[in-house]
Structure formats: structure tokens, C-alpha cells
Amino acid sequence: MTSSRLPADLRANTLEEARRSVGEYIDLTVSNPTRCGLPYAQDTIRQALSEPSVLTYEADAAGAWSARSAVARWLGHGVTAETIVLTASTSEAYGWLFKLLGDPGDDVLTPAPSYPLFEWLARLEGLRARPVPSYFVHRWHLDLEALASAIQERTRAVLVVNPNNPTGHFLSRAEWDALTTLCAQRGLALIVDEVFADYPLEAPPDHLPTVLASPAPPCPVFVLSGLSKVAALPQVKLGWIVAHGSSAEALLEPLHFLADQYLSVSASAQAAASALLEEAPAMQRAIGDRVKANLQALDEALVSHPQLSRLPVEGGWSVLLRRPALESDELCALRLLQQAGVLVQPGQAFDLPPGHLVLSLLPPEWLFRLGLERMLHWVSVPQA
Ligand SMILES: Cc1ncc(COP(=O)(O)O)c(C=O)c1O
């Protein structure tokens, strides 16, 4: 009865099944900031979401002008409200862009390792996500040669995440120039997911903090983000697409047509946008402090575990822990849950090569330290 775009097997994987059956555990995978004891401006948020204007409905395909203007002010770099289309989330923005750019059977090149949702977001629009692996030598690099040779007749767009999740890799200026030149030469659009751009940490000097700061690129570029990470408010459901450069702006009219079929952004999210964005810098500072403190706790703990190491965290909310791959990362994560009562993500969930676990840096510091204390010993002891 269902379309072949959906997964054939919807059963939970082994780790998820184990998680459901284990009673208590320390969650070092948490990516939901509202569950991490962060200092939200609760009264301001409640007030912002109950503005008097929520009582009237003004349909606008691209989103309320006031909300788009607030996002444009927040983004800076000369971004104007005219070039912004509001969505309910970044995930929805992907869906709209895939509908805009591709026909069923077309493909988009996606980064690997990365956020695991791209495959399904593409597939649900009838497109194929074709991962192109990045590689790590002292830092992460896009494999530009692999990217160029992966382009086929039905390729419509290239997707990059700046900084990537969970590797934290920020695009370098050289990568950006090569990427936009390649897309222009091959007639492709470039989708840049910048949901974590406000969270730089150990970024090298040549990193590109946001592609919006770059001069108008030679190919259509769509930049995505939203309140989910910018203001740590995933529940508000407000994301955006910025058409960056004149060749993306030329596609705004069909994008508006598409958005008009959904009109999915709520009046309350739009009315609250300006006030919520004013709170964003304070939340970003709180999260930045949290992430830094947890990373330092990890570095201190790793001194006693010389067989383990961590990769640099250029940006974002995660850290990659490197371990000797004596068993699969999934088995290791399963063992950590059962033996140490700590949940971590195996690297393979993000297409990482063997020998990586992914830890969230968002948990409260005391809980993160306790989780490390309980688990690190077991990471390097395959046989109990
Ligand atoms: C790289 C990346 N893009 C997009 C999203 C989804 O964001 P949203 O909540 O706005 O749909 C996530 C969620 O974690 C993410 O990691």
C-alpha cells in the first residue's frame, strides 16, 4: 500500500532496541537543547509566542515580512528580506529545495560523514542522495576530485554542511571557491546548511564562518538555517532559506509558488521571530561555554586513556572519539550501554569510518563528566 520512497523495514536498530529496554542510562547523544538544563529566558519566550498579532492570519508564501526582516537583520552581511523564504524547519527547507531543483530520479551529492537524514529527505522527494566521502588528514577536507567525478547527467545539486555535523568541519575559503566554481561549470545548485555556523570552537584561521559573507557566487546558492540551533529552540519550528546571489534569486518565484502550496509556518513562530532572535546571542554563549567545558573534561579524562583520542572540534555540538576498531563501533556502543549505562552514537550512524564514537557536548557538565567516568574504561576493553 505504501510508496517505495519509504523504508522497507521500519523496525528500530539493535542499539535503539537496547536503549528502550535499558532502564536508566546517561545520554551522551542528546542533541535536543531544551533537555540540557540551559538558561532559557522563559518569560520572554512565552511572551513572544503569545503576541496579539497571532490572532489574525495573513498568508504570505515566503513568510511574514516582519519575520523575514528580523531574520535578515540577524544574518547581516547585506542579506535582505526579499531573498528569504521561511519554512517550519531546516528539514522542510530541504524538501522544498529538492522539489524545486529535481525531477524524480535525479540526484543530489551529499556529504559523508554527515547528518543521516539527507538520504531520506531526498528519497521522500523522489531524488537519490549520493554521498561523497570527505577525508581527515589533520583536519577534515572535502574530496573535491571525488565530488567532480561523482557528477552525473542527473545530478542537480551539491549539498554541504558548514560546519558539518558531527565532524564539525567548516569549509575553508579555498574549498568554497573550488565548490562554487565546480557548480557553476557543471550547472548545479549548491545547498549550504549552516545550522551550526554560530558555534565555532577550534576552527582554523582559513575557515569560512558563513558563506553569506562571500561575494555573490557564480552558481545558485541556497543557505539554510533556523531557530532550532540559532536560538536553541527546535520546538518553535521556524527555519529559513536564503537565496544567495543573483542566480539563486532568479529561482525565488518558483520557490514562492512551492511555498504557497504549504503555508506551513505558524503565525506565533513568525510573530515571535524578532524577540526570539534577540535572545539568541545569550543562548549561543551558554551553549558555547557548555561545549567548551565538556570538551575540556574530555581532554582531562583522555590523559588516562592513551589508546583513545579525540578529533579537533572546529564547530558544532559534537565530538568524535577515536578508538582502536577491535570490534565494530555499533557493538562497542551496545556494550557501553549495557556495561556502563552510557549511550553514545556509533560513528557508522553518520557514515564515519570504523573506530569512531560520537559524543554530544550538550549535556550538563556534571552529567557529561559522570558519563565519561563510567564509559571510557569500557571503550578500550572489548572483552568484559
Ligand atoms: C546539519 C543539520 N541540518 C539540519 C538539521 C535539522 O534542523 P531543523 O530542526 O531546523 O529541522 C539538523 C538537526 O540536528 C542538523 O544536524
mmCIF file of C-alpha atoms and ligand atoms in Angstrom:
data_model
loop_
_atom_site.group_PDB
_atom_site.id
_atom_site.type_symbol
_atom_site.label_atom_id
_atom_site.label_comp_id
_atom_site.label_asym_id
_atom_site.label_seq_id
_atom_site.Cartn_x
_atom_site.Cartn_y
_atom_site.Cartn_z
ATOM 1 C CA MET A 1 0.000 0.000 0.000
ATOM 2 C CA THR A 2 2.875 2.424 0.550
ATOM 3 C CA SER A 3 5.261 4.052 -1.890
ATOM 4 C CA SER A 4 8.767 2.741 -2.487
ATOM 5 C CA ARG A 5 10.113 6.051 -1.218
ATOM 6 C CA LEU A 6 9.553 4.800 2.335
ATOM 7 C CA PRO A 7 11.949 2.396 4.105
ATOM 8 C CA ALA A 8 11.093 -1.278 3.586
ATOM 9 C CA ASP A 9 11.943 -2.019 7.224
ATOM 10 C CA LEU A 10 10.781 0.413 9.868
ATOM 11 C CA ARG A 11 11.962 -1.632 12.834
ATOM 12 C CA ALA A 12 14.328 0.002 15.327
ATOM 13 C CA ASN A 13 18.015 -0.932 15.045
ATOM 14 C CA THR A 14 19.729 -3.053 17.721
ATOM 15 C CA LEU A 15 21.099 -0.088 19.674
ATOM 16 C CA GLU A 16 17.720 1.664 19.697
ATOM 17 C CA GLU A 17 16.024 -1.549 20.875
ATOM 18 C CA ALA A 18 18.598 -1.903 23.644
ATOM 19 C CA ARG A 19 18.078 1.728 24.643
ATOM 20 C CA ARG A 20 14.360 1.135 25.018
ATOM 21 C CA SER A 21 14.893 -1.912 27.190
ATOM 22 C CA VAL A 22 17.610 -0.444 29.459
ATOM 23 C CA GLY A 23 16.034 1.391 32.405
ATOM 24 C CA GLU A 24 18.327 4.277 33.344
ATOM 25 C CA TYR A 25 21.276 5.489 31.334
ATOM 26 C CA ILE A 26 23.352 8.607 30.825
ATOM 27 C CA ASP A 27 22.537 10.033 27.423
ATOM 28 C CA LEU A 28 25.662 11.349 25.694
ATOM 29 C CA THR A 29 23.793 11.542 22.386
ATOM 30 C CA VAL A 30 21.381 14.284 23.424
ATOM 31 C CA SER A 31 21.031 16.913 20.700
ATOM 32 C CA ASN A 32 17.827 18.498 21.982
ATOM 33 C CA PRO A 33 18.971 21.687 23.742
ATOM 34 C CA THR A 34 15.667 22.025 25.621
ATOM 35 C CA ARG A 35 16.600 18.885 27.618
ATOM 36 C CA CYS A 36 20.030 20.062 28.750
ATOM 37 C CA GLY A 37 19.343 22.464 31.637
ATOM 38 C CA LEU A 38 20.255 25.577 29.630
ATOM 39 C CA PRO A 39 19.302 29.048 30.954
ATOM 40 C CA TYR A 40 16.371 29.927 28.686
ATOM 41 C CA ALA A 41 14.740 33.368 29.059
ATOM 42 C CA GLN A 42 11.460 31.617 29.832
ATOM 43 C CA ASP A 43 9.233 34.665 30.319
ATOM 44 C CA THR A 44 10.486 36.353 27.162
ATOM 45 C CA ILE A 45 9.912 33.184 25.131
ATOM 46 C CA ARG A 46 6.376 32.691 26.454
ATOM 47 C CA GLN A 47 5.524 36.346 25.886
ATOM 48 C CA ALA A 48 6.970 36.339 22.370
ATOM 49 C CA LEU A 49 4.852 33.331 21.426
ATOM 50 C CA SER A 50 1.630 34.969 22.567
ATOM 51 C CA GLU A 51 1.840 38.273 20.675
ATOM 52 C CA PRO A 52 -1.623 39.812 19.914
ATOM 53 C CA SER A 53 -0.878 39.501 16.177
ATOM 54 C CA VAL A 54 -1.220 35.694 16.406
ATOM 55 C CA LEU A 55 -4.985 36.198 16.373
ATOM 56 C CA THR A 56 -5.033 37.190 12.703
ATOM 57 C CA TYR A 57 -3.915 35.274 9.656
ATOM 58 C CA GLU A 58 -2.052 36.982 6.840
ATOM 59 C CA ALA A 59 -0.998 34.393 4.281
ATOM 60 C CA ASP A 60 2.326 35.150 2.643
ATOM 61 C CA ALA A 61 4.047 32.380 0.700
ATOM 62 C CA ALA A 62 7.566 33.457 1.673
ATOM 63 C CA GLY A 63 6.583 34.216 5.284
ATOM 64 C CA ALA A 64 5.581 37.377 7.144
ATOM 65 C CA TRP A 65 7.607 40.391 6.077
ATOM 66 C CA SER A 66 8.313 41.330 9.716
ATOM 67 C CA ALA A 67 9.733 37.870 10.435
ATOM 68 C CA ARG A 68 11.798 37.826 7.247
ATOM 69 C CA SER A 69 13.154 41.274 8.103
ATOM 70 C CA ALA A 70 14.085 40.059 11.591
ATOM 71 C CA VAL A 71 15.945 37.093 10.085
ATOM 72 C CA ALA A 72 17.695 39.377 7.557
ATOM 73 C CA ARG A 73 18.807 41.727 10.375
ATOM 74 C CA TRP A 74 20.047 38.760 12.355
ATOM 75 C CA LEU A 75 22.007 37.344 9.431
ATOM 76 C CA GLY A 76 23.634 40.659 8.439
ATOM 77 C CA HIS A 77 26.127 40.572 5.525
ATOM 78 C CA GLY A 78 23.696 42.611 3.410
ATOM 79 C CA VAL A 79 21.041 39.848 3.344
ATOM 80 C CA THR A 80 17.623 41.337 2.556
ATOM 81 C CA ALA A 81 14.132 40.123 3.460
ATOM 82 C CA GLU A 82 13.303 39.730 -0.264
ATOM 83 C CA THR A 83 15.816 36.892 -0.576
ATOM 84 C CA ILE A 84 14.452 34.908 2.396
ATOM 85 C CA VAL A 85 11.777 32.200 2.409
ATOM 86 C CA LEU A 86 10.583 30.987 5.799
ATOM 87 C CA THR A 87 9.922 27.314 6.498
ATOM 88 C CA ALA A 88 8.838 25.330 9.551
ATOM 89 C CA SER A 89 12.296 23.747 9.848
ATOM 90 C CA THR A 90 15.544 23.180 8.026
ATOM 91 C CA SER A 91 14.346 19.673 7.182
ATOM 92 C CA GLU A 92 11.319 21.168 5.441
ATOM 93 C CA ALA A 93 13.616 23.588 3.612
ATOM 94 C CA TYR A 94 15.492 20.600 2.168
ATOM 95 C CA GLY A 95 12.211 19.085 0.998
ATOM 96 C CA TRP A 96 11.214 22.305 -0.797
ATOM 97 C CA LEU A 97 14.626 22.747 -2.429
ATOM 98 C CA PHE A 98 14.684 19.146 -3.607
ATOM 99 C CA LYS A 99 11.215 19.658 -5.148
ATOM 100 C CA LEU A 100 12.390 22.923 -6.692
ATOM 101 C CA LEU A 101 15.584 21.573 -8.233
ATOM 102 C CA GLY A 102 14.985 17.945 -9.172
ATOM 103 C CA ASP A 103 12.666 15.604 -11.022
ATOM 104 C CA PRO A 104 12.023 12.095 -9.729
ATOM 105 C CA GLY A 105 15.126 10.003 -10.441
ATOM 106 C CA ASP A 106 17.529 12.953 -10.291
ATOM 107 C CA ASP A 107 20.226 13.007 -7.660
ATOM 108 C CA VAL A 108 21.977 15.310 -5.223
ATOM 109 C CA LEU A 109 25.523 14.872 -3.930
ATOM 110 C CA THR A 110 25.596 14.799 -0.144
ATOM 111 C CA PRO A 111 28.499 14.969 2.310
ATOM 112 C CA ALA A 112 29.729 11.871 4.138
ATOM 113 C CA PRO A 113 30.190 11.575 7.036
ATOM 114 C CA SER A 114 27.226 13.770 7.928
ATOM 115 C CA TYR A 115 23.763 14.114 9.361
ATOM 116 C CA PRO A 116 21.919 10.886 8.460
ATOM 117 C CA LEU A 117 18.630 12.469 7.394
ATOM 118 C CA PHE A 118 19.678 13.565 3.899
ATOM 119 C CA GLU A 119 19.161 10.178 2.322
ATOM 120 C CA TRP A 120 15.535 10.071 3.432
ATOM 121 C CA LEU A 121 14.767 13.727 2.832
ATOM 122 C CA ALA A 122 15.947 13.266 -0.763
ATOM 123 C CA ARG A 123 14.241 9.938 -1.235
ATOM 124 C CA LEU A 124 10.914 11.233 0.019
ATOM 125 C CA GLU A 125 11.055 13.781 -2.817
ATOM 126 C CA GLY A 126 11.833 11.048 -5.351
ATOM 127 C CA LEU A 127 15.539 12.005 -5.541
ATOM 128 C CA ARG A 128 18.618 9.970 -4.805
ATOM 129 C CA ALA A 129 21.207 11.202 -2.307
ATOM 130 C CA ARG A 130 24.676 10.133 -3.435
ATOM 131 C CA PRO A 131 27.213 10.508 -0.614
ATOM 132 C CA VAL A 132 30.709 11.766 -1.461
ATOM 133 C CA PRO A 133 33.198 10.991 1.343
ATOM 134 C CA SER A 134 35.321 13.690 2.944
ATOM 135 C CA TYR A 135 38.628 12.657 4.475
ATOM 136 C CA PHE A 136 40.561 13.513 7.608
ATOM 137 C CA VAL A 137 44.243 14.453 7.466
ATOM 138 C CA HIS A 138 44.986 16.730 10.446
ATOM 139 C CA ARG A 139 41.560 18.257 9.694
ATOM 140 C CA TRP A 140 38.566 17.328 7.560
ATOM 141 C CA HIS A 141 38.732 18.051 3.825
ATOM 142 C CA LEU A 142 36.125 17.889 1.078
ATOM 143 C CA ASP A 143 37.327 15.485 -1.604
ATOM 144 C CA LEU A 144 36.865 17.900 -4.496
ATOM 145 C CA GLU A 145 38.152 15.456 -7.090
ATOM 146 C CA ALA A 146 35.748 12.768 -5.915
ATOM 147 C CA LEU A 147 32.970 15.353 -5.957
ATOM 148 C CA ALA A 148 33.733 16.395 -9.534
ATOM 149 C CA SER A 149 33.862 12.814 -10.762
ATOM 150 C CA ALA A 150 30.622 11.907 -8.932
ATOM 151 C CA ILE A 151 28.626 14.421 -11.005
ATOM 152 C CA GLN A 152 26.395 12.600 -13.485
ATOM 153 C CA GLU A 153 23.827 13.618 -16.036
ATOM 154 C CA ARG A 154 21.018 13.583 -13.496
ATOM 155 C CA THR A 155 22.875 15.388 -10.718
ATOM 156 C CA ARG A 156 21.074 18.606 -9.831
ATOM 157 C CA ALA A 157 22.717 19.934 -6.694
ATOM 158 C CA VAL A 158 25.566 19.621 -4.248
ATOM 159 C CA LEU A 159 24.861 19.802 -0.542
ATOM 160 C CA VAL A 160 27.380 20.887 2.078
ATOM 161 C CA VAL A 161 27.052 21.483 5.808
ATOM 162 C CA ASN A 162 29.062 24.392 7.237
ATOM 163 C CA PRO A 163 30.171 23.384 9.820
ATOM 164 C CA ASN A 164 29.364 19.754 9.247
ATOM 165 C CA ASN A 165 27.539 17.613 11.797
ATOM 166 C CA PRO A 166 29.042 15.645 13.543
ATOM 167 C CA THR A 167 32.585 16.251 12.200
ATOM 168 C CA GLY A 168 32.479 19.999 12.928
ATOM 169 C CA HIS A 169 34.290 20.713 9.649
ATOM 170 C CA PHE A 170 33.983 24.326 8.460
ATOM 171 C CA LEU A 171 34.547 24.940 4.753
ATOM 172 C CA SER A 172 37.883 26.575 4.059
ATOM 173 C CA ARG A 173 37.919 29.591 1.754
ATOM 174 C CA ALA A 174 39.738 27.511 -0.858
ATOM 175 C CA GLU A 175 37.105 24.759 -0.663
ATOM 176 C CA TRP A 176 34.342 27.328 -1.096
ATOM 177 C CA ASP A 177 35.955 28.830 -4.196
ATOM 178 C CA ALA A 178 36.519 25.395 -5.741
ATOM 179 C CA LEU A 179 32.993 24.254 -4.895
ATOM 180 C CA THR A 180 31.217 27.276 -6.361
ATOM 181 C CA THR A 181 33.386 27.183 -9.481
ATOM 182 C CA LEU A 182 32.626 23.482 -9.964
ATOM 183 C CA CYS A 183 28.867 24.009 -9.511
ATOM 184 C CA ALA A 184 28.884 26.950 -11.932
ATOM 185 C CA GLN A 185 30.817 24.947 -14.563
ATOM 186 C CA ARG A 186 28.519 21.935 -14.258
ATOM 187 C CA GLY A 187 25.214 23.830 -13.973
ATOM 188 C CA LEU A 188 24.447 22.716 -10.411
ATOM 189 C CA ALA A 189 22.870 24.453 -7.448
ATOM 190 C CA LEU A 190 24.647 24.490 -4.111
ATOM 191 C CA ILE A 191 22.730 23.951 -0.861
ATOM 192 C CA VAL A 192 24.622 25.083 2.235
ATOM 193 C CA ASP A 193 23.310 24.027 5.630
ATOM 194 C CA GLU A 194 24.604 26.492 8.227
ATOM 195 C CA VAL A 195 22.537 25.449 11.242
ATOM 196 C CA PHE A 196 25.688 25.183 13.405
ATOM 197 C CA ALA A 197 27.516 28.230 11.993
ATOM 198 C CA ASP A 198 27.083 30.185 15.241
ATOM 199 C CA TYR A 199 29.046 27.593 17.181
ATOM 200 C CA PRO A 200 32.716 27.799 16.107
ATOM 201 C CA LEU A 201 35.199 26.292 18.526
ATOM 202 C CA GLU A 202 38.596 25.157 17.242
ATOM 203 C CA ALA A 203 38.126 26.495 13.721
ATOM 204 C CA PRO A 204 41.323 27.092 11.714
ATOM 205 C CA PRO A 205 42.092 30.650 10.549
ATOM 206 C CA ASP A 206 41.105 29.984 6.917
ATOM 207 C CA HIS A 207 37.605 28.734 7.770
ATOM 208 C CA LEU A 208 34.517 30.348 6.263
ATOM 209 C CA PRO A 209 32.284 31.352 9.225
ATOM 210 C CA THR A 210 29.328 31.799 6.867
ATOM 211 C CA VAL A 211 29.072 31.617 3.090
ATOM 212 C CA LEU A 212 26.787 34.672 3.283
ATOM 213 C CA ALA A 213 29.930 36.741 3.884
ATOM 214 C CA SER A 214 31.301 35.731 0.485
ATOM 215 C CA PRO A 215 30.713 37.846 -2.619
ATOM 216 C CA ALA A 216 27.851 36.735 -4.888
ATOM 217 C CA PRO A 217 28.811 33.226 -6.037
ATOM 218 C CA PRO A 218 28.795 32.159 -9.706
ATOM 219 C CA CYS A 219 26.179 29.391 -9.132
ATOM 220 C CA PRO A 220 22.774 29.406 -7.372
ATOM 221 C CA VAL A 221 23.407 29.058 -3.625
ATOM 222 C CA PHE A 222 20.700 28.395 -1.029
ATOM 223 C CA VAL A 223 21.711 28.843 2.586
ATOM 224 C CA LEU A 224 19.657 27.086 5.270
ATOM 225 C CA SER A 225 19.305 27.609 8.993
ATOM 226 C CA GLY A 226 16.667 28.154 11.664
ATOM 227 C CA LEU A 227 15.795 28.845 15.266
ATOM 228 C CA SER A 228 16.339 25.188 16.124
ATOM 229 C CA LYS A 229 20.087 25.729 16.543
ATOM 230 C CA VAL A 230 20.446 29.533 16.189
ATOM 231 C CA ALA A 231 18.303 30.169 19.290
ATOM 232 C CA ALA A 232 18.300 26.565 20.606
ATOM 233 C CA LEU A 233 14.516 26.470 20.085
ATOM 234 C CA PRO A 234 13.670 23.408 17.953
ATOM 235 C CA GLN A 235 10.093 23.402 19.251
ATOM 236 C CA VAL A 236 9.249 26.826 17.794
ATOM 237 C CA LYS A 237 9.551 25.442 14.271
ATOM 238 C CA LEU A 238 10.999 28.297 12.279
ATOM 239 C CA GLY A 239 13.625 27.795 9.608
ATOM 240 C CA TRP A 240 14.723 29.754 6.560
ATOM 241 C CA ILE A 241 16.193 29.567 3.107
ATOM 242 C CA VAL A 242 18.349 32.459 1.867
ATOM 243 C CA ALA A 243 18.784 32.781 -1.901
ATOM 244 C CA HIS A 244 22.410 33.943 -2.050
ATOM 245 C CA GLY A 245 23.482 35.649 -5.276
ATOM 246 C CA SER A 246 21.560 36.602 -8.370
ATOM 247 C CA SER A 247 21.324 33.133 -9.890
ATOM 248 C CA ALA A 248 19.570 31.828 -6.746
ATOM 249 C CA GLU A 249 17.361 34.934 -6.609
ATOM 250 C CA ALA A 250 16.186 34.081 -10.121
ATOM 251 C CA LEU A 251 14.663 30.908 -8.642
ATOM 252 C CA LEU A 252 12.691 32.705 -5.937
ATOM 253 C CA GLU A 253 9.472 32.925 -7.924
ATOM 254 C CA PRO A 254 9.098 29.137 -8.350
ATOM 255 C CA LEU A 255 10.186 28.698 -4.728
ATOM 256 C CA HIS A 256 7.390 31.069 -3.650
ATOM 257 C CA PHE A 257 4.920 29.080 -5.756
ATOM 258 C CA LEU A 258 6.042 25.920 -3.969
ATOM 259 C CA ALA A 259 5.891 27.522 -0.510
ATOM 260 C CA ASP A 260 2.408 28.831 -1.315
ATOM 261 C CA GLN A 261 1.128 25.254 -1.562
ATOM 262 C CA TYR A 262 2.084 24.647 2.075
ATOM 263 C CA LEU A 263 1.993 27.944 4.023
ATOM 264 C CA SER A 264 3.439 25.922 6.862
ATOM 265 C CA VAL A 265 4.946 28.493 9.214
ATOM 266 C CA SER A 266 2.694 29.327 12.166
ATOM 267 C CA ALA A 267 1.625 32.871 12.999
ATOM 268 C CA SER A 268 3.075 32.532 16.505
ATOM 269 C CA ALA A 269 6.545 31.492 15.269
ATOM 270 C CA GLN A 270 6.589 34.413 12.827
ATOM 271 C CA ALA A 271 5.337 36.954 15.350
ATOM 272 C CA ALA A 272 7.950 35.761 17.857
ATOM 273 C CA ALA A 273 10.904 35.669 15.445
ATOM 274 C CA SER A 274 12.320 39.093 16.246
ATOM 275 C CA ALA A 275 12.132 38.731 20.048
ATOM 276 C CA LEU A 276 13.481 35.173 19.962
ATOM 277 C CA LEU A 277 16.423 36.181 17.793
ATOM 278 C CA GLU A 278 17.269 38.864 20.343
ATOM 279 C CA GLU A 279 17.741 36.069 22.877
ATOM 280 C CA ALA A 280 19.922 34.020 20.525
ATOM 281 C CA PRO A 281 23.327 35.535 21.463
ATOM 282 C CA ALA A 282 22.799 34.725 25.164
ATOM 283 C CA MET A 283 21.822 31.119 24.330
ATOM 284 C CA GLN A 284 24.770 30.776 21.980
ATOM 285 C CA ARG A 285 27.122 31.971 24.732
ATOM 286 C CA ALA A 286 25.621 29.500 27.212
ATOM 287 C CA ILE A 287 25.952 26.640 24.741
ATOM 288 C CA GLY A 288 29.465 27.741 23.738
ATOM 289 C CA ASP A 289 30.524 27.685 27.418
ATOM 290 C CA ARG A 290 28.921 24.271 27.912
ATOM 291 C CA VAL A 291 30.561 22.759 24.857
ATOM 292 C CA LYS A 292 33.973 24.157 25.830
ATOM 293 C CA ALA A 293 33.717 22.895 29.418
ATOM 294 C CA ASN A 294 32.700 19.417 28.279
ATOM 295 C CA LEU A 295 35.489 19.280 25.741
ATOM 296 C CA GLN A 296 37.965 20.216 28.438
ATOM 297 C CA ALA A 297 36.551 17.475 30.685
ATOM 298 C CA LEU A 298 37.066 15.017 27.842
ATOM 299 C CA ASP A 299 40.663 16.157 27.302
ATOM 300 C CA GLU A 300 41.399 15.756 31.017
ATOM 301 C CA ALA A 301 39.837 12.277 31.054
ATOM 302 C CA LEU A 302 41.679 11.159 27.925
ATOM 303 C CA VAL A 303 45.049 11.685 29.651
ATOM 304 C CA SER A 304 44.414 8.378 31.464
ATOM 305 C CA HIS A 305 43.364 6.592 28.246
ATOM 306 C CA PRO A 306 46.266 6.938 25.810
ATOM 307 C CA GLN A 307 44.720 4.448 23.385
ATOM 308 C CA LEU A 308 41.834 6.892 22.820
ATOM 309 C CA SER A 309 41.918 10.335 21.257
ATOM 310 C CA ARG A 310 39.524 12.959 20.002
ATOM 311 C CA LEU A 311 39.393 14.852 16.747
ATOM 312 C CA PRO A 312 39.520 18.667 16.701
ATOM 313 C CA VAL A 313 36.087 20.256 17.048
ATOM 314 C CA GLU A 314 36.081 23.118 14.542
ATOM 315 C CA GLY A 315 32.450 23.826 15.383
ATOM 316 C CA GLY A 316 29.078 22.383 16.379
ATOM 317 C CA TRP A 317 27.841 20.410 19.357
ATOM 318 C CA SER A 318 29.589 17.035 18.941
ATOM 319 C CA VAL A 319 32.995 15.472 19.348
ATOM 320 C CA LEU A 320 34.405 12.392 17.616
ATOM 321 C CA LEU A 321 36.189 9.953 19.881
ATOM 322 C CA ARG A 322 38.719 7.737 18.160
ATOM 323 C CA ARG A 323 39.174 4.196 19.397
ATOM 324 C CA PRO A 324 41.032 1.096 18.229
ATOM 325 C CA ALA A 325 38.468 -0.617 15.993
ATOM 326 C CA LEU A 326 38.830 -4.063 17.590
ATOM 327 C CA GLU A 327 35.086 -4.533 17.306
ATOM 328 C CA SER A 328 32.501 -2.563 15.324
ATOM 329 C CA ASP A 329 31.526 0.817 16.721
ATOM 330 C CA GLU A 330 27.936 -0.378 16.937
ATOM 331 C CA LEU A 331 28.925 -3.330 19.127
ATOM 332 C CA CYS A 332 31.054 -1.004 21.230
ATOM 333 C CA ALA A 333 28.117 1.415 21.684
ATOM 334 C CA LEU A 334 25.870 -1.501 22.622
ATOM 335 C CA ARG A 335 28.383 -2.694 25.197
ATOM 336 C CA LEU A 336 28.751 0.807 26.640
ATOM 337 C CA LEU A 337 25.011 0.982 27.122
ATOM 338 C CA GLN A 338 24.797 -2.436 28.738
ATOM 339 C CA GLN A 339 28.035 -2.435 30.762
ATOM 340 C CA ALA A 340 28.429 1.233 31.649
ATOM 341 C CA GLY A 341 24.857 2.553 31.325
ATOM 342 C CA VAL A 342 26.005 5.268 28.896
ATOM 343 C CA LEU A 343 24.509 5.928 25.469
ATOM 344 C CA VAL A 344 26.800 7.161 22.679
ATOM 345 C CA GLN A 345 26.413 7.078 18.903
ATOM 346 C CA PRO A 346 28.473 4.688 16.811
ATOM 347 C CA GLY A 347 30.293 6.527 14.026
ATOM 348 C CA GLN A 348 28.638 4.393 11.369
ATOM 349 C CA ALA A 349 25.319 6.123 12.121
ATOM 350 C CA PHE A 350 26.914 9.116 10.376
ATOM 351 C CA ASP A 351 28.916 7.187 7.763
ATOM 352 C CA LEU A 352 32.188 7.642 9.663
ATOM 353 C CA PRO A 353 34.970 5.135 9.008
ATOM 354 C CA PRO A 354 35.416 2.395 11.686
ATOM 355 C CA GLY A 355 36.967 3.441 15.002
ATOM 356 C CA HIS A 356 34.778 6.442 15.899
ATOM 357 C CA LEU A 357 32.173 7.140 18.555
ATOM 358 C CA VAL A 358 30.158 10.367 18.518
ATOM 359 C CA LEU A 359 29.515 12.188 21.793
ATOM 360 C CA SER A 360 27.236 15.164 22.263
ATOM 361 C CA LEU A 361 28.849 18.083 24.078
ATOM 362 C CA LEU A 362 25.482 19.465 25.205
ATOM 363 C CA PRO A 363 24.744 17.529 28.436
ATOM 364 C CA PRO A 364 25.145 19.364 31.755
ATOM 365 C CA GLU A 365 28.815 19.313 32.769
ATOM 366 C CA TRP A 366 28.365 17.099 35.849
ATOM 367 C CA LEU A 367 26.454 14.526 33.792
ATOM 368 C CA PHE A 368 28.959 14.591 30.937
ATOM 369 C CA ARG A 369 31.846 14.014 33.401
ATOM 370 C CA LEU A 370 29.962 11.180 35.083
ATOM 371 C CA GLY A 371 29.216 9.607 31.709
ATOM 372 C CA LEU A 372 32.906 9.769 30.759
ATOM 373 C CA GLU A 373 33.957 8.322 34.102
ATOM 374 C CA ARG A 374 31.611 5.385 33.615
ATOM 375 C CA MET A 375 32.299 4.668 29.977
ATOM 376 C CA LEU A 376 35.896 5.460 28.992
ATOM 377 C CA HIS A 377 37.336 2.374 30.646
ATOM 378 C CA TRP A 378 34.925 0.153 28.702
ATOM 379 C CA VAL A 379 35.625 1.784 25.343
ATOM 380 C CA SER A 380 39.055 0.218 25.283
ATOM 381 C CA VAL A 381 38.134 -3.133 26.865
ATOM 382 C CA PRO A 382 36.339 -5.167 24.183
ATOM 383 C CA GLN A 383 36.091 -8.317 26.319
ATOM 384 C CA ALA A 384 34.362 -7.798 29.642
HETATM 385 C C1 LIG B 1 23.141 19.505 9.898
HETATM 386 C C2 LIG B 1 21.687 19.582 10.291
HETATM 387 N N1 LIG B 1 20.805 20.175 9.475
HETATM 388 C C3 LIG B 1 19.504 20.282 9.793
HETATM 389 C C4 LIG B 1 19.019 19.784 10.986
HETATM 390 C C5 LIG B 1 17.564 19.897 11.274
HETATM 391 O O1 LIG B 1 17.258 21.153 11.755
HETATM 392 P P1 LIG B 1 15.726 21.588 11.967
HETATM 393 O O2 LIG B 1 15.412 21.289 13.405
HETATM 394 O O3 LIG B 1 15.704 23.053 11.680
HETATM 395 O O4 LIG B 1 14.905 20.787 11.020
HETATM 396 C C6 LIG B 1 19.897 19.151 11.873
HETATM 397 C C7 LIG B 1 19.421 18.611 13.135
HETATM 398 O O5 LIG B 1 20.156 18.219 14.013
HETATM 399 C C8 LIG B 1 21.265 19.051 11.514
HETATM 400 O O6 LIG B 1 22.147 18.434 12.305
#
